């Protein structure tokens, strides 16, 4: 795999970042948990919650997530997430099953919203990740433009089978696209599904900007993985990226703090994660193993070849206002 085992630290904790045992193929949940653990805002919100209600503890995803995230910080036992995994098993995120990290990420956030007894807090948690957009759907029959407000918890970006930059992928997402035959829009004016084109207008950006690089492509009944290059920066200013589409947008700087990585083929893969700790250092977490990593190593996940590591999800945090000031030349 190109990574020497000797470079691993088998310490369960390195500067607050700790490994998680792989239980019944839990690498996908482990990688998502590592990125949730690095999302300190999430645990802060969960800590404010006083669980109440009828749901049994063992079935309560937000409660078990809170416990797992606390235990990852405070306890030395090798599997602080065991009960969380048990809990997810009740909701189709089962033991000994390969999962998709973006689907797991969505399932956990949706279960938090559904199960938290404090709905205000549940909304706050969802808002942490909510990218609000307005779909503009133009019916080619009656030429009416339908405005459909919606949101994404992770921005699903199309990857071209070429060399991509994250900035290009984001720009294409907000460009006008013709809807494929399989996803035709029902036009209420025409009273039928019609040929249409769609465009998203950005309404607001969240504190945590999660990006999903769509590296798995279905074609002719099977799924293959795209290993092509998608480079991404440490700091991204969305206002700069979308200047043409949204010229009035104020500075919107985000700083990368977690990268969920997929290795292997589409159907038989392994998930790991790079996380940036509060001291600005990068760490590589591969189930139980945690070691320091460099930014150059994180950049190796831009592209891959068969079986090698590629970035699959990127988590950016809105830069604080003082960072915006110091870094604006
Ligand atoms: Zn129409």
Short mmCIF file of N, CA, C and O and ligand atoms in Angstrom, two decimals, residues 139-144 146 187-190 194, ligand 1:
data_model
loop_
_atom_site.label_atom_id
_atom_site.label_comp_id
_atom_site.label_asym_id
_atom_site.label_seq_id
_atom_site.Cartn_x
_atom_site.Cartn_y
_atom_site.Cartn_z
N UNK A 139 -38.31 24.75 -17.25
CA UNK A 139 -39.05 23.79 -18.07
C UNK A 139 -38.91 24.23 -19.53
O UNK A 139 -39.21 25.37 -19.87
N UNK A 140 -38.44 23.31 -20.37
CA UNK A 140 -38.20 23.70 -21.77
C UNK A 140 -39.51 23.74 -22.57
O UNK A 140 -39.55 24.30 -23.66
N UNK A 141 -40.59 23.20 -22.00
CA UNK A 141 -41.90 23.24 -22.70
C UNK A 141 -42.56 24.60 -22.52
O UNK A 141 -42.86 25.28 -23.48
N UNK A 142 -42.77 25.00 -21.26
CA UNK A 142 -43.50 26.25 -21.00
C UNK A 142 -42.55 27.41 -20.65
O UNK A 142 -43.00 28.51 -20.41
N UNK A 143 -41.27 27.13 -20.60
CA UNK A 143 -40.19 28.08 -20.27
C UNK A 143 -40.34 28.76 -18.90
O UNK A 143 -39.76 29.81 -18.66
N UNK A 144 -41.12 28.16 -18.03
CA UNK A 144 -41.25 28.71 -16.68
C UNK A 144 -40.10 28.22 -15.81
O UNK A 144 -39.68 27.07 -15.93
N UNK A 146 -39.00 27.20 -12.20
CA UNK A 146 -39.48 26.84 -10.87
C UNK A 146 -38.36 27.08 -9.86
O UNK A 146 -37.22 26.71 -10.11
N UNK A 187 -43.29 19.25 -14.15
CA UNK A 187 -43.69 20.66 -14.24
C UNK A 187 -45.19 20.75 -13.95
O UNK A 187 -46.00 20.17 -14.67
N UNK A 188 -45.51 21.51 -12.87
CA UNK A 188 -46.92 21.63 -12.48
C UNK A 188 -47.73 22.38 -13.54
O UNK A 188 -48.91 22.14 -13.72
N UNK A 189 -47.09 23.30 -14.22
CA UNK A 189 -47.79 24.07 -15.25
C UNK A 189 -48.17 23.19 -16.44
O UNK A 189 -49.25 23.31 -16.99
N UNK A 190 -47.21 22.34 -16.84
CA UNK A 190 -47.46 21.46 -17.99
C UNK A 190 -48.24 20.21 -17.56
O UNK A 190 -48.82 19.53 -18.39
N UNK A 194 -41.18 16.93 -17.94
CA UNK A 194 -40.73 17.57 -19.18
C UNK A 194 -39.20 17.65 -19.21
O UNK A 194 -38.54 17.46 -18.20
ZN1 LIG B 1 -43.60 23.42 -18.01
#
